[in-house]
């Protein structure tokens, strides 16, 4: 019988959840990024964006005040 590699391994194409003994057939998957630190990265990015916005607003306010004072 000519079967695909996934059928020989006991997995079915498109199967998304493996339960029971079939779960032992799954191999591990490695990622380039540690997904456990995603929330910390998002929080840091948000803080950095807020700091940049504050700096930009401060500079714009200073320039507007300086311009008004010159008039």
Short mmCIF file of C-alpha atoms in Angstrom, two decimals:
data_model
loop_
_atom_site.label_atom_id
_atom_site.label_comp_id
_atom_site.label_asym_id
_atom_site.label_seq_id
_atom_site.Cartn_x
_atom_site.Cartn_y
_atom_site.Cartn_z
CA UNK A 1 0.00 0.00 0.00
CA UNK A 2 1.35 3.42 -0.96
CA UNK A 3 0.52 5.78 1.93
CA UNK A 4 1.73 9.28 2.70
CA UNK A 5 4.30 9.85 5.48
CA UNK A 6 1.68 11.39 7.77
CA UNK A 7 -0.56 8.32 7.44
CA UNK A 8 2.37 5.99 8.15
CA UNK A 9 3.12 7.96 11.34
CA UNK A 10 -0.47 7.62 12.49
CA UNK A 11 -1.32 11.27 11.89
CA UNK A 12 -4.10 12.44 9.62
CA UNK A 13 -3.72 15.42 7.28
CA UNK A 14 -5.26 18.54 8.83
CA UNK A 15 -5.50 17.03 12.29
CA UNK A 16 -5.10 19.89 14.75
CA UNK A 17 -5.49 18.28 18.18
CA UNK A 18 -3.86 15.02 19.20
CA UNK A 19 -5.34 13.29 22.23
CA UNK A 20 -4.39 10.26 24.26
CA UNK A 21 -1.77 7.90 22.84
CA UNK A 22 -1.74 9.83 19.55
CA UNK A 23 -0.24 12.86 21.34
CA UNK A 24 3.01 10.92 21.71
CA UNK A 25 3.33 10.84 17.91
CA UNK A 26 3.82 14.61 17.65
CA UNK A 27 7.32 16.04 17.33
CA UNK A 28 8.46 19.23 19.00
CA UNK A 29 8.46 22.54 17.19
CA UNK A 30 11.15 25.19 17.67
CA UNK A 31 10.61 28.93 17.18
CA UNK A 32 13.16 31.66 16.48
CA UNK A 33 11.52 33.79 19.17
CA UNK A 34 10.74 32.95 22.77
CA UNK A 35 6.98 33.49 22.76
CA UNK A 36 6.81 33.48 26.56
CA UNK A 37 8.26 37.02 26.61
CA UNK A 38 5.82 38.48 24.10
CA UNK A 39 3.80 40.38 26.74
CA UNK A 40 6.94 41.96 28.22
CA UNK A 41 8.07 42.99 24.75
CA UNK A 42 4.68 44.52 23.94
CA UNK A 43 4.65 46.36 27.27
CA UNK A 44 8.17 47.70 26.70
CA UNK A 45 7.27 48.79 23.18
CA UNK A 46 4.18 50.60 24.49
CA UNK A 47 6.22 52.41 27.14
CA UNK A 48 8.82 53.42 24.55
CA UNK A 49 6.11 54.72 22.20
CA UNK A 50 4.56 56.74 25.05
CA UNK A 51 7.95 58.21 25.94
CA UNK A 52 8.56 59.20 22.30
CA UNK A 53 5.10 60.79 22.09
CA UNK A 54 5.71 62.73 25.30
CA UNK A 55 9.10 63.95 24.06
CA UNK A 56 7.59 64.99 20.73
CA UNK A 57 4.68 66.80 22.41
CA UNK A 58 7.07 68.58 24.78
CA UNK A 59 9.24 69.74 21.87
CA UNK A 60 6.19 70.91 19.91
CA UNK A 61 4.88 72.81 22.94
CA UNK A 62 8.26 74.41 23.55
CA UNK A 63 8.52 75.47 19.89
CA UNK A 64 4.99 76.90 19.93
CA UNK A 65 5.67 78.81 23.15
CA UNK A 66 8.99 80.12 21.87
CA UNK A 67 7.36 81.21 18.61
CA UNK A 68 4.53 82.94 20.47
CA UNK A 69 7.02 84.70 22.74
CA UNK A 70 9.01 85.94 19.72
CA UNK A 71 5.87 87.51 18.21
#
